[in-house]
Amino acid sequence: MIKIIIVEDNLQKSSKIEEVVMGAGDNIEIIWLRTFNSACDFIFSENYPNDIGLIIADMSLPTYEKDQEELGGRFRTFAGREIARKMMRNKIITPIVFLTQYKAFSHKGISLSVEDLVNEVKSDNIPGYRGFFIYDEMKTDWKQSIVNVIRNI
């Protein structure tokens, strides 16, 4: 059994990611998380399972869930990277990939292209880092990249 955490706030995008993940092999269990706080609460809890095979994290996420329907709090432009850095500080080396549909990011007056952000993430030297993929519903390269990562864990 491979357990995969998907951290994604967009339900349509989540369903597309699920299709790809479930098509990557048998015996896959998905754990859904929708916000920065829910991901942190799960990953950094005392009960974090040591058998998580992969985390697929959206780069940009809302902070918390107001309820099952509504998300809230400050929008975190680099939430996925924040999670990965916290994992590194806490010596959690679960493999992680980032998936985004944005081509550019802007935060506190600083603009980064996706290529710039990929280079910054690589320079973080996150032990579990396995890739940074651009989500595009009409393309297949991100899908194949995720499948390749899953098959190599």
PDB file of C-alpha atoms in Angstrom:
ATOM      1  CA  MET A   1       0.000   0.000   0.000  1.00  0.00           C
ATOM      2  CA  ILE A   2       1.368   3.408  -0.990  1.00  0.00           C
ATOM      3  CA  LYS A   3      -0.077   6.330   0.946  1.00  0.00           C
ATOM      4  CA  ILE A   4       0.006   9.630  -0.903  1.00  0.00           C
ATOM      5  CA  ILE A   5      -0.914  12.988   0.582  1.00  0.00           C
ATOM      6  CA  ILE A   6      -2.415  15.486  -1.851  1.00  0.00           C
ATOM      7  CA  VAL A   7      -2.510  19.076  -0.605  1.00  0.00           C
ATOM      8  CA  GLU A   8      -4.753  20.980  -3.007  1.00  0.00           C
ATOM      9  CA  ASP A   9      -7.527  23.527  -2.455  1.00  0.00           C
ATOM     10  CA  ASN A  10      -9.120  23.399  -5.925  1.00  0.00           C
ATOM     11  CA  LEU A  11     -11.603  20.515  -6.061  1.00  0.00           C
ATOM     12  CA  GLN A  12     -11.581  20.214  -9.861  1.00  0.00           C
ATOM     13  CA  LYS A  13      -7.802  20.098  -9.941  1.00  0.00           C
ATOM     14  CA  SER A  14      -7.872  17.607  -7.056  1.00  0.00           C
ATOM     15  CA  SER A  15     -10.035  15.198  -9.019  1.00  0.00           C
ATOM     16  CA  LYS A  16      -7.652  15.355 -12.005  1.00  0.00           C
ATOM     17  CA  ILE A  17      -4.675  14.687  -9.736  1.00  0.00           C
ATOM     18  CA  GLU A  18      -6.544  11.767  -8.153  1.00  0.00           C
ATOM     19  CA  GLU A  19      -7.141  10.227 -11.596  1.00  0.00           C
ATOM     20  CA  VAL A  20      -3.423  10.397 -12.353  1.00  0.00           C
ATOM     21  CA  VAL A  21      -2.357   9.059  -8.956  1.00  0.00           C
ATOM     22  CA  MET A  22      -4.820   6.165  -8.967  1.00  0.00           C
ATOM     23  CA  GLY A  23      -3.736   5.268 -12.499  1.00  0.00           C
ATOM     24  CA  ALA A  24      -0.091   5.009 -11.425  1.00  0.00           C
ATOM     25  CA  GLY A  25      -0.493   1.619  -9.781  1.00  0.00           C
ATOM     26  CA  ASP A  26      -2.440  -0.641  -7.486  1.00  0.00           C
ATOM     27  CA  ASN A  27      -2.836  -0.306  -3.732  1.00  0.00           C
ATOM     28  CA  ILE A  28      -2.688   3.468  -3.516  1.00  0.00           C
ATOM     29  CA  GLU A  29      -4.403   5.311  -0.690  1.00  0.00           C
ATOM     30  CA  ILE A  30      -4.927   9.060  -0.953  1.00  0.00           C
ATOM     31  CA  ILE A  31      -5.039  11.403   2.018  1.00  0.00           C
ATOM     32  CA  TRP A  32      -6.686  14.727   1.049  1.00  0.00           C
ATOM     33  CA  LEU A  33      -5.713  18.006   2.690  1.00  0.00           C
ATOM     34  CA  ARG A  34      -6.907  21.388   1.424  1.00  0.00           C
ATOM     35  CA  THR A  35      -5.033  24.103   3.314  1.00  0.00           C
ATOM     36  CA  PHE A  36      -1.652  25.057   4.710  1.00  0.00           C
ATOM     37  CA  ASN A  37      -2.816  24.522   8.301  1.00  0.00           C
ATOM     38  CA  SER A  38      -4.451  21.151   7.651  1.00  0.00           C
ATOM     39  CA  ALA A  39      -1.255  19.937   5.953  1.00  0.00           C
ATOM     40  CA  CYS A  40       0.937  21.173   8.798  1.00  0.00           C
ATOM     41  CA  ASP A  41      -1.389  19.766  11.457  1.00  0.00           C
ATOM     42  CA  PHE A  42      -1.247  16.345   9.802  1.00  0.00           C
ATOM     43  CA  ILE A  43       2.426  16.218   8.810  1.00  0.00           C
ATOM     44  CA  PHE A  44       3.777  17.616  12.070  1.00  0.00           C
ATOM     45  CA  SER A  45       1.504  15.718  14.431  1.00  0.00           C
ATOM     46  CA  GLU A  46       2.850  13.086  16.786  1.00  0.00           C
ATOM     47  CA  ASN A  47       0.731  10.561  14.896  1.00  0.00           C
ATOM     48  CA  TYR A  48       2.211  11.276  11.440  1.00  0.00           C
ATOM     49  CA  PRO A  49       2.381   7.868   9.731  1.00  0.00           C
ATOM     50  CA  ASN A  50       5.887   6.770   8.842  1.00  0.00           C
ATOM     51  CA  ASP A  51       4.595   4.981   5.756  1.00  0.00           C
ATOM     52  CA  ILE A  52       3.658   8.008   3.641  1.00  0.00           C
ATOM     53  CA  GLY A  53       5.193   7.438   0.215  1.00  0.00           C
ATOM     54  CA  LEU A  54       4.728  10.881  -1.322  1.00  0.00           C
ATOM     55  CA  ILE A  55       3.322  14.352  -0.766  1.00  0.00           C
ATOM     56  CA  ILE A  56       1.943  16.207  -3.791  1.00  0.00           C
ATOM     57  CA  ALA A  57       1.627  19.833  -2.695  1.00  0.00           C
ATOM     58  CA  ASP A  58       0.104  22.783  -4.456  1.00  0.00           C
ATOM     59  CA  MET A  59       2.530  25.672  -4.176  1.00  0.00           C
ATOM     60  CA  SER A  60      -0.138  28.261  -3.280  1.00  0.00           C
ATOM     61  CA  LEU A  61      -2.801  27.544  -0.659  1.00  0.00           C
ATOM     62  CA  PRO A  62      -5.232  29.271   1.682  1.00  0.00           C
ATOM     63  CA  THR A  63      -4.261  29.177   5.341  1.00  0.00           C
ATOM     64  CA  TYR A  64      -7.210  27.309   6.844  1.00  0.00           C
ATOM     65  CA  GLU A  65     -10.678  25.843   6.335  1.00  0.00           C
ATOM     66  CA  LYS A  66     -13.566  27.801   7.813  1.00  0.00           C
ATOM     67  CA  ASP A  67     -15.772  24.768   7.207  1.00  0.00           C
ATOM     68  CA  GLN A  68     -16.041  21.990   4.624  1.00  0.00           C
ATOM     69  CA  GLU A  69     -17.154  24.408   1.938  1.00  0.00           C
ATOM     70  CA  GLU A  70     -15.266  27.606   2.687  1.00  0.00           C
ATOM     71  CA  LEU A  71     -11.543  28.221   2.889  1.00  0.00           C
ATOM     72  CA  GLY A  72     -10.077  31.234   4.613  1.00  0.00           C
ATOM     73  CA  GLY A  73      -7.207  33.131   6.069  1.00  0.00           C
ATOM     74  CA  ARG A  74      -4.283  34.689   4.318  1.00  0.00           C
ATOM     75  CA  PHE A  75      -3.496  33.219   0.916  1.00  0.00           C
ATOM     76  CA  ARG A  76      -0.007  31.729   1.127  1.00  0.00           C
ATOM     77  CA  THR A  77       1.737  32.152  -2.214  1.00  0.00           C
ATOM     78  CA  PHE A  78       4.572  29.776  -1.298  1.00  0.00           C
ATOM     79  CA  ALA A  79       2.690  27.410   1.040  1.00  0.00           C
ATOM     80  CA  GLY A  80       4.129  24.245  -0.505  1.00  0.00           C
ATOM     81  CA  ARG A  81       7.650  25.524  -0.057  1.00  0.00           C
ATOM     82  CA  GLU A  82       6.880  26.572   3.540  1.00  0.00           C
ATOM     83  CA  ILE A  83       5.635  23.054   4.278  1.00  0.00           C
ATOM     84  CA  ALA A  84       8.746  21.469   2.731  1.00  0.00           C
ATOM     85  CA  ARG A  85      11.081  23.766   4.686  1.00  0.00           C
ATOM     86  CA  LYS A  86       9.267  22.905   7.928  1.00  0.00           C
ATOM     87  CA  MET A  87       9.613  19.237   7.055  1.00  0.00           C
ATOM     88  CA  MET A  88      13.356  19.708   6.585  1.00  0.00           C
ATOM     89  CA  ARG A  89      13.689  21.513   9.936  1.00  0.00           C
ATOM     90  CA  ASN A  90      11.756  18.686  11.602  1.00  0.00           C
ATOM     91  CA  LYS A  91      13.836  16.021   9.825  1.00  0.00           C
ATOM     92  CA  ILE A  92      10.854  14.600   7.921  1.00  0.00           C
ATOM     93  CA  ILE A  93      12.180  13.278   4.625  1.00  0.00           C
ATOM     94  CA  THR A  94       8.969  12.096   2.962  1.00  0.00           C
ATOM     95  CA  PRO A  95       9.306  12.571  -0.801  1.00  0.00           C
ATOM     96  CA  ILE A  96       7.525  15.741  -1.979  1.00  0.00           C
ATOM     97  CA  VAL A  97       6.650  17.225  -5.347  1.00  0.00           C
ATOM     98  CA  PHE A  98       5.124  20.587  -6.076  1.00  0.00           C
ATOM     99  CA  LEU A  99       2.331  21.125  -8.566  1.00  0.00           C
ATOM    100  CA  THR A 100       1.118  24.544  -9.662  1.00  0.00           C
ATOM    101  CA  GLN A 101      -0.925  26.028 -12.450  1.00  0.00           C
ATOM    102  CA  TYR A 102       0.640  29.476 -12.043  1.00  0.00           C
ATOM    103  CA  LYS A 103       3.336  30.694 -14.416  1.00  0.00           C
ATOM    104  CA  ALA A 104       4.426  33.517 -12.100  1.00  0.00           C
ATOM    105  CA  PHE A 105       4.229  34.303  -8.395  1.00  0.00           C
ATOM    106  CA  SER A 106       4.034  37.612  -6.574  1.00  0.00           C
ATOM    107  CA  HIS A 107       4.451  38.094  -2.846  1.00  0.00           C
ATOM    108  CA  LYS A 108       5.259  41.209  -0.825  1.00  0.00           C
ATOM    109  CA  GLY A 109       6.261  43.139  -3.930  1.00  0.00           C
ATOM    110  CA  ILE A 110       8.535  40.411  -5.255  1.00  0.00           C
ATOM    111  CA  SER A 111       7.652  38.694  -8.527  1.00  0.00           C
ATOM    112  CA  LEU A 112       9.099  35.347  -9.523  1.00  0.00           C
ATOM    113  CA  SER A 113       8.656  33.335 -12.681  1.00  0.00           C
ATOM    114  CA  VAL A 114       7.965  29.662 -12.156  1.00  0.00           C
ATOM    115  CA  GLU A 115      11.509  28.965 -13.387  1.00  0.00           C
ATOM    116  CA  ASP A 116      12.933  31.312 -10.722  1.00  0.00           C
ATOM    117  CA  LEU A 117      10.861  29.593  -8.043  1.00  0.00           C
ATOM    118  CA  VAL A 118      11.977  26.140  -9.200  1.00  0.00           C
ATOM    119  CA  ASN A 119      15.605  27.266  -8.884  1.00  0.00           C
ATOM    120  CA  GLU A 120      14.961  28.659  -5.397  1.00  0.00           C
ATOM    121  CA  VAL A 121      13.270  25.435  -4.303  1.00  0.00           C
ATOM    122  CA  LYS A 122      16.210  23.413  -5.640  1.00  0.00           C
ATOM    123  CA  SER A 123      18.622  25.660  -3.716  1.00  0.00           C
ATOM    124  CA  ASP A 124      16.714  24.867  -0.491  1.00  0.00           C
ATOM    125  CA  ASN A 125      18.223  21.342  -0.691  1.00  0.00           C
ATOM    126  CA  ILE A 126      15.077  19.722   0.687  1.00  0.00           C
ATOM    127  CA  PRO A 127      15.985  16.039   1.232  1.00  0.00           C
ATOM    128  CA  GLY A 128      12.660  14.672  -0.055  1.00  0.00           C
ATOM    129  CA  TYR A 129      12.344  17.002  -3.070  1.00  0.00           C
ATOM    130  CA  ARG A 130      11.392  15.027  -6.198  1.00  0.00           C
ATOM    131  CA  GLY A 131      10.206  17.684  -8.626  1.00  0.00           C
ATOM    132  CA  PHE A 132       8.211  20.762  -9.525  1.00  0.00           C
ATOM    133  CA  PHE A 133       5.528  20.336 -12.169  1.00  0.00           C
ATOM    134  CA  ILE A 134       3.220  22.709 -14.012  1.00  0.00           C
ATOM    135  CA  TYR A 135      -0.414  21.612 -13.931  1.00  0.00           C
ATOM    136  CA  ASP A 136      -2.224  22.073 -17.216  1.00  0.00           C
ATOM    137  CA  GLU A 137      -5.418  20.121 -17.746  1.00  0.00           C
ATOM    138  CA  MET A 138      -4.796  20.028 -21.503  1.00  0.00           C
ATOM    139  CA  LYS A 139      -1.242  18.641 -21.316  1.00  0.00           C
ATOM    140  CA  THR A 140       0.119  15.271 -20.255  1.00  0.00           C
ATOM    141  CA  ASP A 141       3.716  15.996 -19.223  1.00  0.00           C
ATOM    142  CA  TRP A 142       2.821  16.775 -15.582  1.00  0.00           C
ATOM    143  CA  LYS A 143       0.779  13.580 -15.435  1.00  0.00           C
ATOM    144  CA  GLN A 144       3.627  11.417 -16.669  1.00  0.00           C
ATOM    145  CA  SER A 145       6.048  13.148 -14.306  1.00  0.00           C
ATOM    146  CA  ILE A 146       3.830  12.365 -11.295  1.00  0.00           C
ATOM    147  CA  VAL A 147       3.391   8.757 -12.425  1.00  0.00           C
ATOM    148  CA  ASN A 148       7.184   8.405 -12.770  1.00  0.00           C
ATOM    149  CA  VAL A 149       7.750   9.737  -9.261  1.00  0.00           C
ATOM    150  CA  ILE A 150       5.128   7.378  -7.789  1.00  0.00           C
ATOM    151  CA  ARG A 151       6.600   4.376  -9.578  1.00  0.00           C
ATOM    152  CA  ASN A 152      10.051   5.226  -8.241  1.00  0.00           C
ATOM    153  CA  ILE A 153       9.182   5.506  -4.542  1.00  0.00           C
TER     154      ILE A 153
END
